[in-house]
PDB file of C-alpha atoms in Angstrom:
ATOM      1  CA  GLU A  16       3.813  17.053   4.268  1.00 84.00           C
ATOM      2  CA  LEU A  17       5.611  13.769   4.678  1.00 90.00           C
ATOM      3  CA  LYS A  18       7.941  12.862   1.828  1.00 95.00           C
ATOM      4  CA  VAL A  19       9.133   9.323   1.316  1.00 97.00           C
ATOM      5  CA  GLU A  20      11.942   8.882  -1.163  1.00 97.00           C
ATOM      6  CA  GLN A  21      13.021   5.522  -2.436  1.00 98.00           C
ATOM      7  CA  ASN A  22      16.052   4.879  -4.543  1.00 97.00           C
ATOM      8  CA  PRO A  23      16.811   3.527  -6.905  1.00 97.00           C
ATOM      9  CA  LEU A  24      13.463   3.465  -8.691  1.00 97.00           C
ATOM     10  CA  PHE A  25      14.716   0.881 -11.137  1.00 97.00           C
ATOM     11  CA  LEU A  26      17.225  -1.829 -10.368  1.00 96.00           C
ATOM     12  CA  SER A  27      18.477  -4.451 -12.737  1.00 96.00           C
ATOM     13  CA  MET A  28      20.624  -7.065 -11.073  1.00 93.00           C
ATOM     14  CA  GLN A  29      22.361 -10.227 -12.011  1.00 95.00           C
ATOM     15  CA  GLU A  30      21.583 -13.362 -10.126  1.00 97.00           C
ATOM     16  CA  GLY A  31      23.945 -13.899  -7.256  1.00 97.00           C
ATOM     17  CA  LYS A  32      24.697 -10.224  -6.705  1.00 97.00           C
ATOM     18  CA  ASN A  33      23.939  -8.077  -3.679  1.00 97.00           C
ATOM     19  CA  TYR A  34      22.267  -4.710  -3.594  1.00 96.00           C
ATOM     20  CA  THR A  35      20.515  -2.274  -1.266  1.00 97.00           C
ATOM     21  CA  ILE A  36      17.352  -0.242  -1.715  1.00 98.00           C
ATOM     22  CA  TYR A  37      17.117   2.946   0.317  1.00 98.00           C
ATOM     23  CA  CYS A  38      14.077   4.642   1.818  1.00 98.00           C
ATOM     24  CA  ASN A  39      14.417   8.142   3.248  1.00 97.00           C
ATOM     25  CA  TYR A  40      11.575   9.982   4.905  1.00 97.00           C
ATOM     26  CA  SER A  41      11.096  13.511   6.075  1.00 96.00           C
ATOM     27  CA  THR A  42       9.264  13.325   9.396  1.00 91.00           C
ATOM     28  CA  THR A  43       9.528  11.566  12.701  1.00 89.00           C
ATOM     29  CA  SER A  44       8.256   8.023  12.646  1.00 89.00           C
ATOM     30  CA  ASP A  45       9.161   4.937  14.575  1.00 81.00           C
ATOM     31  CA  ARG A  46       7.460   2.427  12.325  1.00 91.00           C
ATOM     32  CA  LEU A  47       8.176   1.497   8.750  1.00 96.00           C
ATOM     33  CA  TYR A  48       6.936  -1.240   6.461  1.00 97.00           C
ATOM     34  CA  TRP A  49       8.323  -2.952   3.413  1.00 98.00           C
ATOM     35  CA  TYR A  50       6.022  -4.546   0.868  1.00 98.00           C
ATOM     36  CA  ARG A  51       6.429  -6.521  -2.287  1.00 98.00           C
ATOM     37  CA  GLN A  52       4.108  -6.202  -5.271  1.00 97.00           C
ATOM     38  CA  ASP A  53       4.044  -8.553  -8.240  1.00 97.00           C
ATOM     39  CA  PRO A  54       2.564  -7.323 -11.537  1.00 94.00           C
ATOM     40  CA  GLY A  55      -1.204  -7.106 -11.395  1.00 93.00           C
ATOM     41  CA  LYS A  56      -1.282  -8.109  -7.742  1.00 95.00           C
ATOM     42  CA  SER A  57      -1.799  -6.390  -4.440  1.00 94.00           C
ATOM     43  CA  LEU A  58       0.770  -5.916  -1.709  1.00 96.00           C
ATOM     44  CA  GLU A  59       2.532  -8.631   0.195  1.00 95.00           C
ATOM     45  CA  SER A  60       3.869  -7.602   3.581  1.00 95.00           C
ATOM     46  CA  LEU A  61       7.570  -8.299   3.992  1.00 97.00           C
ATOM     47  CA  PHE A  62       8.710  -6.519   7.132  1.00 96.00           C
ATOM     48  CA  VAL A  63       7.520  -4.171   9.807  1.00 95.00           C
ATOM     49  CA  LEU A  64      10.277  -2.293  11.613  1.00 95.00           C
ATOM     50  CA  LEU A  65       9.120  -0.931  14.933  1.00 91.00           C
ATOM     51  CA  SER A  66      12.034   0.821  16.526  1.00 85.00           C
ATOM     52  CA  ASN A  67      15.361   2.477  15.955  1.00 85.00           C
ATOM     53  CA  GLY A  68      17.992  -0.065  15.087  1.00 87.00           C
ATOM     54  CA  ALA A  69      15.462  -2.732  14.193  1.00 91.00           C
ATOM     55  CA  VAL A  70      16.764  -5.347  11.800  1.00 94.00           C
ATOM     56  CA  LYS A  71      14.735  -8.150  10.297  1.00 96.00           C
ATOM     57  CA  GLN A  72      15.709 -10.857   7.888  1.00 97.00           C
ATOM     58  CA  GLU A  73      13.747 -13.287   5.805  1.00 96.00           C
ATOM     59  CA  GLY A  74      15.590 -15.424   3.332  1.00 97.00           C
ATOM     60  CA  ARG A  75      17.657 -13.241   1.025  1.00 97.00           C
ATOM     61  CA  LEU A  76      16.082 -10.003   2.231  1.00 98.00           C
ATOM     62  CA  MET A  77      17.141  -7.984   5.236  1.00 98.00           C
ATOM     63  CA  ALA A  78      15.585  -4.717   6.334  1.00 98.00           C
ATOM     64  CA  SER A  79      16.834  -2.177   8.844  1.00 97.00           C
ATOM     65  CA  LEU A  80      15.610   1.074  10.332  1.00 96.00           C
ATOM     66  CA  ASP A  81      17.505   4.097  11.597  1.00 95.00           C
ATOM     67  CA  THR A  82      14.914   6.495  12.962  1.00 93.00           C
ATOM     68  CA  LYS A  83      17.467   9.164  13.783  1.00 93.00           C
ATOM     69  CA  ALA A  84      18.664   9.292  10.187  1.00 94.00           C
ATOM     70  CA  ARG A  85      15.097   8.702   8.968  1.00 95.00           C
ATOM     71  CA  LEU A  86      16.418   5.944   6.778  1.00 96.00           C
ATOM     72  CA  SER A  87      15.490   2.355   6.116  1.00 97.00           C
ATOM     73  CA  THR A  88      17.285  -0.081   3.898  1.00 98.00           C
ATOM     74  CA  LEU A  89      16.265  -3.294   2.200  1.00 98.00           C
ATOM     75  CA  HIS A  90      19.294  -5.402   1.416  1.00 98.00           C
ATOM     76  CA  ILE A  91      19.188  -8.174  -1.132  1.00 97.00           C
ATOM     77  CA  THR A  92      21.740 -10.942  -0.823  1.00 97.00           C
ATOM     78  CA  ALA A  93      22.620 -13.256  -3.703  1.00 97.00           C
ATOM     79  CA  ALA A  94      19.617 -12.262  -5.772  1.00 96.00           C
ATOM     80  CA  VAL A  95      17.543 -14.871  -7.551  1.00 97.00           C
ATOM     81  CA  HIS A  96      15.026 -14.416 -10.351  1.00 96.00           C
ATOM     82  CA  ASP A  97      12.074 -15.013  -8.000  1.00 96.00           C
ATOM     83  CA  LEU A  98      12.867 -11.760  -6.231  1.00 97.00           C
ATOM     84  CA  SER A  99      11.914  -9.777  -9.338  1.00 97.00           C
ATOM     85  CA  ALA A 100       9.052  -7.494  -8.246  1.00 97.00           C
ATOM     86  CA  THR A 101       8.341  -3.950  -7.144  1.00 97.00           C
ATOM     87  CA  TYR A 102       9.299  -3.146  -3.564  1.00 98.00           C
ATOM     88  CA  PHE A 103       7.683  -0.359  -1.590  1.00 98.00           C
ATOM     89  CA  CYS A 104       8.562   1.170   1.724  1.00 98.00           C
ATOM     90  CA  ALA A 105       5.773   2.822   3.674  1.00 97.00           C
ATOM     91  CA  VAL A 106       6.115   5.165   6.611  1.00 96.00           C
ATOM     92  CA  PHE A 107       3.607   5.093   9.429  1.00 93.00           C
ATOM     93  CA  VAL A 108       2.349   8.366  10.858  1.00 91.00           C
ATOM     94  CA  ASN A 109      -0.010   8.514  13.792  1.00 87.00           C
ATOM     95  CA  SER A 110      -1.807  11.788  14.410  1.00 81.00           C
ATOM     96  CA  GLY A 111      -3.521  10.403  17.472  1.00 77.00           C
ATOM     97  CA  GLY A 112      -6.140   7.796  18.288  1.00 70.00           C
ATOM     98  CA  SER A 113      -7.538   6.209  15.155  1.00 70.00           C
ATOM     99  CA  ASN A 114      -6.031   8.899  12.952  1.00 81.00           C
ATOM    100  CA  TYR A 115      -3.073   7.160  11.351  1.00 88.00           C
ATOM    101  CA  LYS A 116      -1.929   6.290   7.880  1.00 92.00           C
ATOM    102  CA  LEU A 117       0.849   4.973   5.694  1.00 95.00           C
ATOM    103  CA  THR A 118       2.673   7.043   3.138  1.00 96.00           C
ATOM    104  CA  PHE A 119       4.331   5.012   0.418  1.00 97.00           C
ATOM    105  CA  GLY A 120       7.528   5.561  -1.463  1.00 97.00           C
ATOM    106  CA  LYS A 121       7.426   5.441  -5.255  1.00 97.00           C
ATOM    107  CA  GLY A 122       8.612   1.867  -5.328  1.00 97.00           C
ATOM    108  CA  THR A 123      11.686   0.123  -6.694  1.00 98.00           C
ATOM    109  CA  LEU A 124      11.193  -2.098  -9.703  1.00 97.00           C
ATOM    110  CA  LEU A 125      13.685  -4.911  -9.271  1.00 97.00           C
ATOM    111  CA  THR A 126      14.585  -7.142 -12.175  1.00 97.00           C
ATOM    112  CA  VAL A 127      16.930 -10.037 -11.538  1.00 97.00           C
ATOM    113  CA  ASN A 128      18.543 -11.379 -14.675  1.00 94.00           C
ATOM    114  CA  PRO A 129      20.097 -14.818 -15.087  1.00 87.00           C
TER     115      PRO A 129
ATOM    116  CA  GLY B  44      -5.767 -15.120   9.705  1.00 70.00           C
ATOM    117  CA  ALA B  45      -6.299 -11.422   8.840  1.00 88.00           C
ATOM    118  CA  VAL B  46      -7.708 -11.938   5.372  1.00 93.00           C
ATOM    119  CA  VAL B  47      -9.207  -9.103   3.360  1.00 96.00           C
ATOM    120  CA  SER B  48     -11.238  -9.664   0.231  1.00 97.00           C
ATOM    121  CA  GLN B  49     -12.378  -7.297  -2.488  1.00 98.00           C
ATOM    122  CA  HIS B  50     -15.177  -7.639  -4.956  1.00 98.00           C
ATOM    123  CA  PRO B  51     -15.155  -7.458  -7.861  1.00 98.00           C
ATOM    124  CA  SER B  52     -11.558  -8.197  -8.790  1.00 97.00           C
ATOM    125  CA  TRP B  53     -12.041  -6.378 -12.043  1.00 97.00           C
ATOM    126  CA  VAL B  54     -14.811  -4.329 -13.563  1.00 98.00           C
ATOM    127  CA  ILE B  55     -15.419  -2.552 -16.841  1.00 98.00           C
ATOM    128  CA  CYS B  56     -18.009   0.189 -16.930  1.00 96.00           C
ATOM    129  CA  LYS B  57     -19.131   2.853 -19.325  1.00 97.00           C
ATOM    130  CA  SER B  58     -18.347   6.493 -18.831  1.00 98.00           C
ATOM    131  CA  GLY B  59     -20.987   8.218 -16.733  1.00 97.00           C
ATOM    132  CA  THR B  60     -22.071   5.167 -14.802  1.00 98.00           C
ATOM    133  CA  SER B  61     -21.315   4.363 -11.175  1.00 98.00           C
ATOM    134  CA  VAL B  62     -19.528   1.343  -9.834  1.00 98.00           C
ATOM    135  CA  LYS B  63     -19.325  -0.038  -6.304  1.00 98.00           C
ATOM    136  CA  ILE B  64     -16.340  -1.910  -4.906  1.00 98.00           C
ATOM    137  CA  GLU B  65     -16.621  -3.930  -1.714  1.00 97.00           C
ATOM    138  CA  CYS B  66     -13.904  -4.565   0.818  1.00 97.00           C
ATOM    139  CA  ARG B  67     -14.462  -7.199   3.483  1.00 96.00           C
ATOM    140  CA  SER B  68     -12.420  -8.365   6.422  1.00 94.00           C
ATOM    141  CA  LEU B  69     -13.127 -12.081   6.554  1.00 94.00           C
ATOM    142  CA  ASP B  70     -11.794 -13.161   9.911  1.00 91.00           C
ATOM    143  CA  PHE B  71     -11.442 -10.047  12.021  1.00 90.00           C
ATOM    144  CA  GLN B  72     -13.291  -6.885  12.862  1.00 91.00           C
ATOM    145  CA  ALA B  73     -11.884  -3.937  10.975  1.00 91.00           C
ATOM    146  CA  THR B  74     -12.294  -0.767  12.950  1.00 89.00           C
ATOM    147  CA  THR B  75     -10.468   1.188  10.277  1.00 92.00           C
ATOM    148  CA  MET B  76     -10.357   0.676   6.541  1.00 95.00           C
ATOM    149  CA  PHE B  77      -8.269   2.485   3.986  1.00 96.00           C
ATOM    150  CA  TRP B  78      -8.787   2.977   0.276  1.00 98.00           C
ATOM    151  CA  TYR B  79      -5.846   3.425  -2.062  1.00 98.00           C
ATOM    152  CA  ARG B  80      -5.575   4.096  -5.763  1.00 98.00           C
ATOM    153  CA  GLN B  81      -2.668   2.967  -7.874  1.00 96.00           C
ATOM    154  CA  PHE B  82      -2.095   4.074 -11.440  1.00 94.00           C
ATOM    155  CA  PRO B  83       0.054   1.872 -13.696  1.00 92.00           C
ATOM    156  CA  LYS B  84       3.687   1.770 -12.645  1.00 91.00           C
ATOM    157  CA  GLN B  85       3.051   4.227  -9.833  1.00 94.00           C
ATOM    158  CA  SER B  86       2.857   4.069  -6.094  1.00 95.00           C
ATOM    159  CA  LEU B  87      -0.183   3.671  -3.883  1.00 96.00           C
ATOM    160  CA  MET B  88      -1.952   6.902  -3.039  1.00 96.00           C
ATOM    161  CA  LEU B  89      -4.207   6.968  -0.005  1.00 96.00           C
ATOM    162  CA  MET B  90      -7.648   8.218  -0.970  1.00 97.00           C
ATOM    163  CA  ALA B  91      -9.494   8.033   2.309  1.00 96.00           C
ATOM    164  CA  THR B  92      -9.655   6.482   5.731  1.00 94.00           C
ATOM    165  CA  SER B  93     -12.883   5.226   7.197  1.00 92.00           C
ATOM    166  CA  ASN B  94     -13.725   4.228  10.721  1.00 88.00           C
ATOM    167  CA  GLU B  95     -16.768   2.078  11.319  1.00 84.00           C
ATOM    168  CA  GLY B  96     -19.847   4.165  11.851  1.00 82.00           C
ATOM    169  CA  SER B  97     -18.129   7.438  11.026  1.00 85.00           C
ATOM    170  CA  LYS B  98     -17.776   9.542   7.930  1.00 88.00           C
ATOM    171  CA  ALA B  99     -14.675   8.869   5.898  1.00 92.00           C
ATOM    172  CA  THR B 100     -11.715  11.213   6.034  1.00 93.00           C
ATOM    173  CA  TYR B 101     -10.547  12.064   2.546  1.00 96.00           C
ATOM    174  CA  GLU B 102      -7.040  13.014   1.556  1.00 95.00           C
ATOM    175  CA  GLN B 103      -6.417  16.366   0.004  1.00 94.00           C
ATOM    176  CA  GLY B 104      -7.387  16.453  -3.636  1.00 94.00           C
ATOM    177  CA  VAL B 105      -9.764  13.489  -3.496  1.00 96.00           C
ATOM    178  CA  GLU B 106     -13.334  14.401  -4.434  1.00 95.00           C
ATOM    179  CA  LYS B 107     -15.589  13.095  -1.705  1.00 94.00           C
ATOM    180  CA  ASP B 108     -18.690  13.460  -3.860  1.00 95.00           C
ATOM    181  CA  LYS B 109     -17.140  11.372  -6.568  1.00 97.00           C
ATOM    182  CA  PHE B 110     -15.654   8.645  -4.392  1.00 97.00           C
ATOM    183  CA  LEU B 111     -18.298   7.697  -1.871  1.00 96.00           C
ATOM    184  CA  ILE B 112     -17.073   5.578   1.004  1.00 95.00           C
ATOM    185  CA  ASN B 113     -19.298   3.752   3.427  1.00 92.00           C
ATOM    186  CA  HIS B 114     -18.059   1.738   6.390  1.00 90.00           C
ATOM    187  CA  ALA B 115     -21.339   0.543   7.789  1.00 83.00           C
ATOM    188  CA  SER B 116     -20.106  -2.519   9.637  1.00 91.00           C
ATOM    189  CA  LEU B 117     -16.935  -3.849  11.193  1.00 91.00           C
ATOM    190  CA  THR B 118     -16.386  -6.190   8.268  1.00 93.00           C
ATOM    191  CA  LEU B 119     -17.464  -4.203   5.242  1.00 94.00           C
ATOM    192  CA  SER B 120     -16.497  -0.982   3.553  1.00 95.00           C
ATOM    193  CA  THR B 121     -17.601   0.098   0.101  1.00 96.00           C
ATOM    194  CA  LEU B 122     -16.180   2.546  -2.395  1.00 97.00           C
ATOM    195  CA  THR B 123     -18.553   3.872  -5.019  1.00 98.00           C
ATOM    196  CA  VAL B 124     -17.078   5.683  -7.973  1.00 98.00           C
ATOM    197  CA  THR B 125     -19.862   7.929  -9.206  1.00 97.00           C
ATOM    198  CA  SER B 126     -20.174   9.151 -12.774  1.00 97.00           C
ATOM    199  CA  ALA B 127     -16.990   7.363 -13.697  1.00 97.00           C
ATOM    200  CA  HIS B 128     -14.750   8.703 -16.443  1.00 97.00           C
ATOM    201  CA  PRO B 129     -11.803   7.107 -18.228  1.00 97.00           C
ATOM    202  CA  GLU B 130      -9.373   8.968 -15.987  1.00 96.00           C
ATOM    203  CA  ASP B 131     -10.821   7.049 -13.013  1.00 97.00           C
ATOM    204  CA  SER B 132      -9.496   3.836 -14.506  1.00 97.00           C
ATOM    205  CA  SER B 133      -7.065   2.513 -11.964  1.00 97.00           C
ATOM    206  CA  PHE B 134      -6.247  -0.261  -9.527  1.00 97.00           C
ATOM    207  CA  TYR B 135      -8.113   0.281  -6.265  1.00 98.00           C
ATOM    208  CA  ILE B 136      -6.784  -1.453  -3.177  1.00 98.00           C
ATOM    209  CA  CYS B 137      -8.347  -1.483   0.248  1.00 97.00           C
ATOM    210  CA  SER B 138      -6.730  -2.361   3.522  1.00 97.00           C
ATOM    211  CA  ALA B 139      -8.171  -3.066   6.916  1.00 95.00           C
ATOM    212  CA  ALA B 140      -6.893  -2.691  10.440  1.00 92.00           C
ATOM    213  CA  GLY B 141      -8.415  -4.067  13.590  1.00 84.00           C
ATOM    214  CA  THR B 142      -8.026  -3.461  17.262  1.00 72.00           C
ATOM    215  CA  GLY B 143      -5.194  -5.406  18.785  1.00 66.00           C
ATOM    216  CA  PHE B 144      -3.246  -5.492  15.544  1.00 64.00           C
ATOM    217  CA  SER B 145      -0.983  -2.602  16.461  1.00 74.00           C
ATOM    218  CA  TYR B 146      -1.973  -0.542  13.450  1.00 83.00           C
ATOM    219  CA  GLU B 147      -1.056  -3.326  11.037  1.00 88.00           C
ATOM    220  CA  GLN B 148      -2.928  -2.938   7.750  1.00 92.00           C
ATOM    221  CA  TYR B 149      -3.983  -6.029   5.834  1.00 95.00           C
ATOM    222  CA  PHE B 150      -4.372  -5.445   2.136  1.00 96.00           C
ATOM    223  CA  GLY B 151      -7.053  -6.730  -0.149  1.00 97.00           C
ATOM    224  CA  PRO B 152      -6.235  -8.215  -3.560  1.00 97.00           C
ATOM    225  CA  GLY B 153      -7.292  -5.070  -5.407  1.00 97.00           C
ATOM    226  CA  THR B 154      -9.937  -4.177  -7.962  1.00 98.00           C
ATOM    227  CA  ARG B 155      -9.011  -3.136 -11.454  1.00 97.00           C
ATOM    228  CA  LEU B 156     -11.466  -0.584 -12.816  1.00 98.00           C
ATOM    229  CA  THR B 157     -11.584   0.225 -16.508  1.00 98.00           C
ATOM    230  CA  VAL B 158     -13.911   2.983 -17.653  1.00 98.00           C
ATOM    231  CA  THR B 159     -14.639   3.013 -21.380  1.00 97.00           C
TER     232      THR B 159
END
């Protein structure tokens, strides 16, 4: 059974600081997603990482994927209050044809304080 | 593009009744739809995967007779919670994937179900 471990689960940051959220997974996959969820809302897609060594950046967020280490990171640079949300990584597993699914980590609740 | 809607956005029902949640892909044909459940402050748990015209595939531990999924067309999937109980209260989120989207799932806005 695929295990997806995110850490930390809770992160309280000061504005302007940097931090990294880690996502480890237990099986082979070459595709990983990061999502943001605001309270009471559904998921907003942030990044899809499609290959080993993939790096994507959008604003203050940068995500990377190391498929050999089965590790993805979401790095936050110079945090601002608007980044406060819950962040999920999700690992893609394809069993063949139309048999595929995402397994989500537990999420990281990020709070950015002034 | 790639918009997914859900209806209703929230619903309150009495214990023992059934409730149906609709998931629609508005601007693409969804060959595969997924239903997730999310309890407060927890992650998303995949309940089932449905391919158009086929029976849904349920994840281990999900009661298929309680959570009826129908994917009758390429733009509509429904989840019916039968004989709902308070422990079924949750946030239900669907996602849809179409051909040519490289497995990308587009998420609906979610439906909050409260069973009293």
